[in-house]
Amino acid sequence: MMLQRGRSLHQRVSNTGRLSFLTQSEQLRVVLETSPSALVVMDEQGTILAFGKAAQALFGYAEDEAVGQNVNILMAPPHAERHDGYLKRYRETGEKRIIGNLRVEKARDKEGHIFPVEISIGETHSNGTRYFVGFVRGLDQREEDRKQAQDMLAELAHASRVAAMGAFATAIAHELNQPLTTIANYTEGCRDILKNGVDFPDRDNLIKNLDTCSKQALRAGQLIHRLRDFVRGGETHKEAVEVEDLIDNSLTLAMINGFRRNVTLERRIPAGLPSVAVDPLQGQQVLFNLIRNAFESMHADEKAGQRLRIEVAPSDQGMLEFIVEDSGAGIDPEISDTLFDNFVTTKGGGMGVGLAICRQIVEACGGAIWVSSSTDLGGAKFHFTLPIADNSASQGA
């Protein structure tokens, strides 16, 4: 996009006034000031005509120090000495060796420090004059950008989980109310038994009531524990996660709304599957979204004999493929190609970010996610892949 802006600017550049124009153009000035890459504009002799703000920060030269200098001042040996020859050969032969290719090179700053950079050179012409535009990123900056993108994904995924639990507030209250009501009723029964005096027959009832209270308290505690884990934020980290645990935890949360009542659940998960490498919460979030969407689709369809199938199988290139298939209304073919884009939704009140987040999580792990029609159950069939954890691969070798 920035290169396209550069082309539109250069269309108005004359041979005699090109340096003045390049430094005074308001449009170019905006690009030079705001580009996250170190932006360097050169003529065909390699003379620097414009030097962006990020370039000043990366190389340590002020703009007036760099403009008018040969671009080889930014290069480390031996490329610095050879660069004029590269340009001369290109002018004479037109043979492209570096133009248009992203590559890693060594750069040199004002203090003489050598450091690795990622560089891409573009070319444009105006009024018979050729210009080159270089986009440079320090590799440390690239890693910082990657970490920033990872943090943004984690925050967005966390916000989505919190929103999902907020939408389930009534169902969560109902789910917790059942064990708490049972505990209250049975403890009241225990109190009455103790109040009236415990004889031998009542002793068995007392033990039974207390056992029930204990089980229901554990049930409520486990639900709260899973909810707390699901909505927590903080650092994300990949680890080896058991497939069964991933599915069990996702199902528990997705079934809170009670959709399971009219749905037959099928699990096709072979024994002995290896673990997958994923952040546990984010992997659970992907499955939770797909399972919840399936339940909602079948619930809206209101037909008898609804089925949900969860299947896991080895895939290519060290991956496991997860499949969530339902007998609901299916996906409109008109949106199937854009279903994982932001703000695309099949729900009247939906924001359309759930599946987009799923895609970002899966792709950040090196996997893929896609949808097809279920020829067996008649609804939607979502697929995604996750990499097998290294320790699983080594154990299976």
PDB file of N, CA and C in Angstrom, residues 143-207:
ATOM      1  N   GLU A 143      10.448  -9.421  15.775  1.00  0.00           N
ATOM      2  CA  GLU A 143      10.067 -10.272  16.895  1.00  0.00           C
ATOM      3  C   GLU A 143       9.124  -9.526  17.835  1.00  0.00           C
ATOM      4  N   GLU A 144       9.384  -8.223  18.021  1.00  0.00           N
ATOM      5  CA  GLU A 144       8.498  -7.417  18.858  1.00  0.00           C
ATOM      6  C   GLU A 144       7.101  -7.336  18.244  1.00  0.00           C
ATOM      7  N   ASP A 145       7.038  -7.161  16.922  1.00  0.00           N
ATOM      8  CA  ASP A 145       5.747  -7.128  16.233  1.00  0.00           C
ATOM      9  C   ASP A 145       5.011  -8.454  16.388  1.00  0.00           C
ATOM     10  N   ARG A 146       5.771  -9.562  16.289  1.00  0.00           N
ATOM     11  CA  ARG A 146       5.156 -10.883  16.445  1.00  0.00           C
ATOM     12  C   ARG A 146       4.581 -11.040  17.849  1.00  0.00           C
ATOM     13  N   LYS A 147       5.352 -10.583  18.860  1.00  0.00           N
ATOM     14  CA  LYS A 147       4.884 -10.681  20.239  1.00  0.00           C
ATOM     15  C   LYS A 147       3.666  -9.792  20.449  1.00  0.00           C
ATOM     16  N   GLN A 148       3.674  -8.597  19.839  1.00  0.00           N
ATOM     17  CA  GLN A 148       2.534  -7.697  19.968  1.00  0.00           C
ATOM     18  C   GLN A 148       1.284  -8.316  19.350  1.00  0.00           C
ATOM     19  N   ALA A 149       1.437  -8.939  18.187  1.00  0.00           N
ATOM     20  CA  ALA A 149       0.297  -9.602  17.547  1.00  0.00           C
ATOM     21  C   ALA A 149      -0.206 -10.756  18.405  1.00  0.00           C
ATOM     22  N   GLN A 150       0.718 -11.486  19.008  1.00  0.00           N
ATOM     23  CA  GLN A 150       0.339 -12.596  19.881  1.00  0.00           C
ATOM     24  C   GLN A 150      -0.424 -12.083  21.097  1.00  0.00           C
ATOM     25  N   ASP A 151       0.042 -10.981  21.687  1.00  0.00           N
ATOM     26  CA  ASP A 151      -0.635 -10.411  22.852  1.00  0.00           C
ATOM     27  C   ASP A 151      -2.022  -9.897  22.485  1.00  0.00           C
ATOM     28  N   MET A 152      -2.134  -9.275  21.310  1.00  0.00           N
ATOM     29  CA  MET A 152      -3.441  -8.774  20.877  1.00  0.00           C
ATOM     30  C   MET A 152      -4.424  -9.917  20.676  1.00  0.00           C
ATOM     31  N   LEU A 153      -3.939 -11.025  20.105  1.00  0.00           N
ATOM     32  CA  LEU A 153      -4.802 -12.192  19.927  1.00  0.00           C
ATOM     33  C   LEU A 153      -5.247 -12.729  21.274  1.00  0.00           C
ATOM     34  N   ALA A 154      -4.321 -12.791  22.242  1.00  0.00           N
ATOM     35  CA  ALA A 154      -4.662 -13.297  23.571  1.00  0.00           C
ATOM     36  C   ALA A 154      -5.718 -12.416  24.233  1.00  0.00           C
ATOM     37  N   GLU A 155      -5.574 -11.088  24.093  1.00  0.00           N
ATOM     38  CA  GLU A 155      -6.550 -10.173  24.687  1.00  0.00           C
ATOM     39  C   GLU A 155      -7.914 -10.312  24.023  1.00  0.00           C
ATOM     40  N   LEU A 156      -7.915 -10.420  22.698  1.00  0.00           N
ATOM     41  CA  LEU A 156      -9.175 -10.564  21.973  1.00  0.00           C
ATOM     42  C   LEU A 156      -9.851 -11.884  22.324  1.00  0.00           C
ATOM     43  N   ALA A 157      -9.054 -12.946  22.404  1.00  0.00           N
ATOM     44  CA  ALA A 157      -9.607 -14.248  22.762  1.00  0.00           C
ATOM     45  C   ALA A 157     -10.165 -14.224  24.176  1.00  0.00           C
ATOM     46  N   HIS A 158      -9.454 -13.550  25.094  1.00  0.00           N
ATOM     47  CA  HIS A 158      -9.936 -13.440  26.476  1.00  0.00           C
ATOM     48  C   HIS A 158     -11.253 -12.677  26.534  1.00  0.00           C
ATOM     49  N   ALA A 159     -11.319 -11.556  25.810  1.00  0.00           N
ATOM     50  CA  ALA A 159     -12.559 -10.776  25.786  1.00  0.00           C
ATOM     51  C   ALA A 159     -13.711 -11.599  25.228  1.00  0.00           C
ATOM     52  N   SER A 160     -13.430 -12.413  24.225  1.00  0.00           N
ATOM     53  CA  SER A 160     -14.469 -13.260  23.639  1.00  0.00           C
ATOM     54  C   SER A 160     -14.960 -14.299  24.638  1.00  0.00           C
ATOM     55  N   ARG A 161     -14.029 -14.873  25.419  1.00  0.00           N
ATOM     56  CA  ARG A 161     -14.440 -15.866  26.424  1.00  0.00           C
ATOM     57  C   ARG A 161     -15.296 -15.228  27.509  1.00  0.00           C
ATOM     58  N   VAL A 162     -14.887 -14.036  27.949  1.00  0.00           N
ATOM     59  CA  VAL A 162     -15.667 -13.330  28.967  1.00  0.00           C
ATOM     60  C   VAL A 162     -17.059 -13.006  28.435  1.00  0.00           C
ATOM     61  N   ALA A 163     -17.128 -12.551  27.177  1.00  0.00           N
ATOM     62  CA  ALA A 163     -18.425 -12.237  26.572  1.00  0.00           C
ATOM     63  C   ALA A 163     -19.298 -13.478  26.475  1.00  0.00           C
ATOM     64  N   ALA A 164     -18.691 -14.611  26.134  1.00  0.00           N
ATOM     65  CA  ALA A 164     -19.454 -15.857  26.024  1.00  0.00           C
ATOM     66  C   ALA A 164     -20.043 -16.247  27.369  1.00  0.00           C
ATOM     67  N   MET A 165     -19.244 -16.119  28.425  1.00  0.00           N
ATOM     68  CA  MET A 165     -19.758 -16.460  29.751  1.00  0.00           C
ATOM     69  C   MET A 165     -20.814 -15.456  30.207  1.00  0.00           C
ATOM     70  N   GLY A 166     -20.665 -14.196  29.786  1.00  0.00           N
ATOM     71  CA  GLY A 166     -21.692 -13.213  30.112  1.00  0.00           C
ATOM     72  C   GLY A 166     -23.016 -13.559  29.460  1.00  0.00           C
ATOM     73  N   ALA A 167     -22.952 -14.037  28.210  1.00  0.00           N
ATOM     74  CA  ALA A 167     -24.174 -14.443  27.512  1.00  0.00           C
ATOM     75  C   ALA A 167     -24.800 -15.661  28.167  1.00  0.00           C
ATOM     76  N   PHE A 168     -23.978 -16.453  28.865  1.00  0.00           N
ATOM     77  CA  PHE A 168     -24.469 -17.669  29.521  1.00  0.00           C
ATOM     78  C   PHE A 168     -24.845 -17.431  30.984  1.00  0.00           C
ATOM     79  N   ALA A 169     -24.895 -16.179  31.416  1.00  0.00           N
ATOM     80  CA  ALA A 169     -25.054 -15.896  32.841  1.00  0.00           C
ATOM     81  C   ALA A 169     -26.258 -16.609  33.451  1.00  0.00           C
ATOM     82  N   THR A 170     -27.398 -16.556  32.769  1.00  0.00           N
ATOM     83  CA  THR A 170     -28.604 -17.200  33.299  1.00  0.00           C
ATOM     84  C   THR A 170     -28.427 -18.704  33.385  1.00  0.00           C
ATOM     85  N   ALA A 171     -27.855 -19.286  32.331  1.00  0.00           N
ATOM     86  CA  ALA A 171     -27.646 -20.730  32.323  1.00  0.00           C
ATOM     87  C   ALA A 171     -26.645 -21.149  33.394  1.00  0.00           C
ATOM     88  N   ILE A 172     -25.605 -20.340  33.599  1.00  0.00           N
ATOM     89  CA  ILE A 172     -24.612 -20.653  34.631  1.00  0.00           C
ATOM     90  C   ILE A 172     -25.260 -20.619  36.007  1.00  0.00           C
ATOM     91  N   ALA A 173     -26.080 -19.591  36.242  1.00  0.00           N
ATOM     92  CA  ALA A 173     -26.776 -19.498  37.530  1.00  0.00           C
ATOM     93  C   ALA A 173     -27.662 -20.717  37.753  1.00  0.00           C
ATOM     94  N   HIS A 174     -28.352 -21.154  36.697  1.00  0.00           N
ATOM     95  CA  HIS A 174     -29.205 -22.340  36.806  1.00  0.00           C
ATOM     96  C   HIS A 174     -28.375 -23.586  37.086  1.00  0.00           C
ATOM     97  N   GLU A 175     -27.247 -23.704  36.386  1.00  0.00           N
ATOM     98  CA  GLU A 175     -26.392 -24.876  36.550  1.00  0.00           C
ATOM     99  C   GLU A 175     -25.832 -24.957  37.968  1.00  0.00           C
ATOM    100  N   LEU A 176     -25.477 -23.818  38.536  1.00  0.00           N
ATOM    101  CA  LEU A 176     -24.966 -23.799  39.905  1.00  0.00           C
ATOM    102  C   LEU A 176     -26.085 -23.957  40.925  1.00  0.00           C
ATOM    103  N   ASN A 177     -27.269 -23.479  40.566  1.00  0.00           N
ATOM    104  CA  ASN A 177     -28.380 -23.542  41.508  1.00  0.00           C
ATOM    105  C   ASN A 177     -28.787 -24.976  41.822  1.00  0.00           C
ATOM    106  N   GLN A 178     -28.662 -25.873  40.836  1.00  0.00           N
ATOM    107  CA  GLN A 178     -29.066 -27.266  41.063  1.00  0.00           C
ATOM    108  C   GLN A 178     -28.270 -27.943  42.170  1.00  0.00           C
ATOM    109  N   PRO A 179     -26.926 -27.968  42.098  1.00  0.00           N
ATOM    110  CA  PRO A 179     -26.201 -28.611  43.197  1.00  0.00           C
ATOM    111  C   PRO A 179     -26.339 -27.867  44.517  1.00  0.00           C
ATOM    112  N   LEU A 180     -26.425 -26.532  44.467  1.00  0.00           N
ATOM    113  CA  LEU A 180     -26.549 -25.782  45.715  1.00  0.00           C
ATOM    114  C   LEU A 180     -27.894 -26.045  46.387  1.00  0.00           C
ATOM    115  N   THR A 181     -28.956 -26.148  45.580  1.00  0.00           N
ATOM    116  CA  THR A 181     -30.275 -26.479  46.140  1.00  0.00           C
ATOM    117  C   THR A 181     -30.268 -27.874  46.746  1.00  0.00           C
ATOM    118  N   THR A 182     -29.635 -28.817  46.045  1.00  0.00           N
ATOM    119  CA  THR A 182     -29.533 -30.188  46.569  1.00  0.00           C
ATOM    120  C   THR A 182     -28.790 -30.202  47.892  1.00  0.00           C
ATOM    121  N   ILE A 183     -27.682 -29.470  47.955  1.00  0.00           N
ATOM    122  CA  ILE A 183     -26.907 -29.407  49.200  1.00  0.00           C
ATOM    123  C   ILE A 183     -27.762 -28.840  50.327  1.00  0.00           C
ATOM    124  N   ALA A 184     -28.500 -27.754  50.039  1.00  0.00           N
ATOM    125  CA  ALA A 184     -29.345 -27.136  51.067  1.00  0.00           C
ATOM    126  C   ALA A 184     -30.409 -28.107  51.563  1.00  0.00           C
ATOM    127  N   ASN A 185     -31.070 -28.817  50.641  1.00  0.00           N
ATOM    128  CA  ASN A 185     -32.134 -29.745  51.035  1.00  0.00           C
ATOM    129  C   ASN A 185     -31.598 -30.916  51.853  1.00  0.00           C
ATOM    130  N   TYR A 186     -30.486 -31.473  51.417  1.00  0.00           N
ATOM    131  CA  TYR A 186     -29.954 -32.651  52.105  1.00  0.00           C
ATOM    132  C   TYR A 186     -29.327 -32.293  53.446  1.00  0.00           C
ATOM    133  N   THR A 187     -28.711 -31.123  53.545  1.00  0.00           N
ATOM    134  CA  THR A 187     -28.166 -30.731  54.850  1.00  0.00           C
ATOM    135  C   THR A 187     -29.298 -30.449  55.837  1.00  0.00           C
ATOM    136  N   GLU A 188     -30.418 -29.937  55.314  1.00  0.00           N
ATOM    137  CA  GLU A 188     -31.583 -29.736  56.190  1.00  0.00           C
ATOM    138  C   GLU A 188     -32.102 -31.076  56.692  1.00  0.00           C
ATOM    139  N   GLY A 189     -32.095 -32.087  55.797  1.00  0.00           N
ATOM    140  CA  GLY A 189     -32.497 -33.428  56.225  1.00  0.00           C
ATOM    141  C   GLY A 189     -31.550 -33.996  57.263  1.00  0.00           C
ATOM    142  N   CYS A 190     -30.259 -33.779  57.080  1.00  0.00           N
ATOM    143  CA  CYS A 190     -29.272 -34.248  58.062  1.00  0.00           C
ATOM    144  C   CYS A 190     -29.493 -33.573  59.416  1.00  0.00           C
ATOM    145  N   ARG A 191     -29.791 -32.272  59.367  1.00  0.00           N
ATOM    146  CA  ARG A 191     -30.037 -31.543  60.610  1.00  0.00           C
ATOM    147  C   ARG A 191     -31.236 -32.121  61.350  1.00  0.00           C
ATOM    148  N   ASP A 192     -32.311 -32.435  60.605  1.00  0.00           N
ATOM    149  CA  ASP A 192     -33.503 -32.999  61.240  1.00  0.00           C
ATOM    150  C   ASP A 192     -33.208 -34.352  61.873  1.00  0.00           C
ATOM    151  N   ILE A 193     -32.395 -35.160  61.159  1.00  0.00           N
ATOM    152  CA  ILE A 193     -32.048 -36.473  61.718  1.00  0.00           C
ATOM    153  C   ILE A 193     -31.277 -36.306  63.017  1.00  0.00           C
ATOM    154  N   LEU A 194     -30.313 -35.397  63.024  1.00  0.00           N
ATOM    155  CA  LEU A 194     -29.514 -35.177  64.228  1.00  0.00           C
ATOM    156  C   LEU A 194     -30.361 -34.569  65.348  1.00  0.00           C
ATOM    157  N   LYS A 195     -31.291 -33.693  64.948  1.00  0.00           N
ATOM    158  CA  LYS A 195     -32.134 -33.037  65.940  1.00  0.00           C
ATOM    159  C   LYS A 195     -33.031 -34.039  66.659  1.00  0.00           C
ATOM    160  N   ASN A 196     -33.504 -35.020  65.903  1.00  0.00           N
ATOM    161  CA  ASN A 196     -34.418 -36.013  66.476  1.00  0.00           C
ATOM    162  C   ASN A 196     -33.685 -37.160  67.153  1.00  0.00           C
ATOM    163  N   GLY A 197     -32.370 -37.127  67.073  1.00  0.00           N
ATOM    164  CA  GLY A 197     -31.613 -38.221  67.668  1.00  0.00           C
ATOM    165  C   GLY A 197     -31.352 -39.299  66.626  1.00  0.00           C
ATOM    166  N   VAL A 198     -30.125 -39.754  66.544  1.00  0.00           N
ATOM    167  CA  VAL A 198     -29.732 -40.707  65.520  1.00  0.00           C
ATOM    168  C   VAL A 198     -29.856 -42.124  66.056  1.00  0.00           C
ATOM    169  N   ASP A 199     -30.750 -42.911  65.449  1.00  0.00           N
ATOM    170  CA  ASP A 199     -30.764 -44.339  65.768  1.00  0.00           C
ATOM    171  C   ASP A 199     -30.157 -45.082  64.581  1.00  0.00           C
ATOM    172  N   PHE A 200     -30.088 -46.368  64.640  1.00  0.00           N
ATOM    173  CA  PHE A 200     -29.361 -47.144  63.627  1.00  0.00           C
ATOM    174  C   PHE A 200     -29.921 -46.970  62.220  1.00  0.00           C
ATOM    175  N   PRO A 201     -31.254 -47.060  61.998  1.00  0.00           N
ATOM    176  CA  PRO A 201     -31.763 -46.887  60.624  1.00  0.00           C
ATOM    177  C   PRO A 201     -31.460 -45.496  60.061  1.00  0.00           C
ATOM    178  N   ASP A 202     -31.587 -44.459  60.916  1.00  0.00           N
ATOM    179  CA  ASP A 202     -31.339 -43.096  60.442  1.00  0.00           C
ATOM    180  C   ASP A 202     -29.867 -42.850  60.137  1.00  0.00           C
ATOM    181  N   ARG A 203     -28.997 -43.639  60.735  1.00  0.00           N
ATOM    182  CA  ARG A 203     -27.558 -43.467  60.503  1.00  0.00           C
ATOM    183  C   ARG A 203     -27.226 -43.664  59.019  1.00  0.00           C
ATOM    184  N   ASP A 204     -27.834 -44.685  58.396  1.00  0.00           N
ATOM    185  CA  ASP A 204     -27.586 -44.927  56.970  1.00  0.00           C
ATOM    186  C   ASP A 204     -28.087 -43.769  56.108  1.00  0.00           C
ATOM    187  N   ASN A 205     -29.271 -43.226  56.466  1.00  0.00           N
ATOM    188  CA  ASN A 205     -29.801 -42.079  55.722  1.00  0.00           C
ATOM    189  C   ASN A 205     -28.899 -40.854  55.869  1.00  0.00           C
ATOM    190  N   LEU A 206     -28.370 -40.676  57.073  1.00  0.00           N
ATOM    191  CA  LEU A 206     -27.487 -39.543  57.327  1.00  0.00           C
ATOM    192  C   LEU A 206     -26.232 -39.630  56.461  1.00  0.00           C
ATOM    193  N   ILE A 207     -25.642 -40.826  56.427  1.00  0.00           N
ATOM    194  CA  ILE A 207     -24.436 -41.021  55.613  1.00  0.00           C
ATOM    195  C   ILE A 207     -24.754 -40.791  54.134  1.00  0.00           C
TER     196      ILE A 207
END
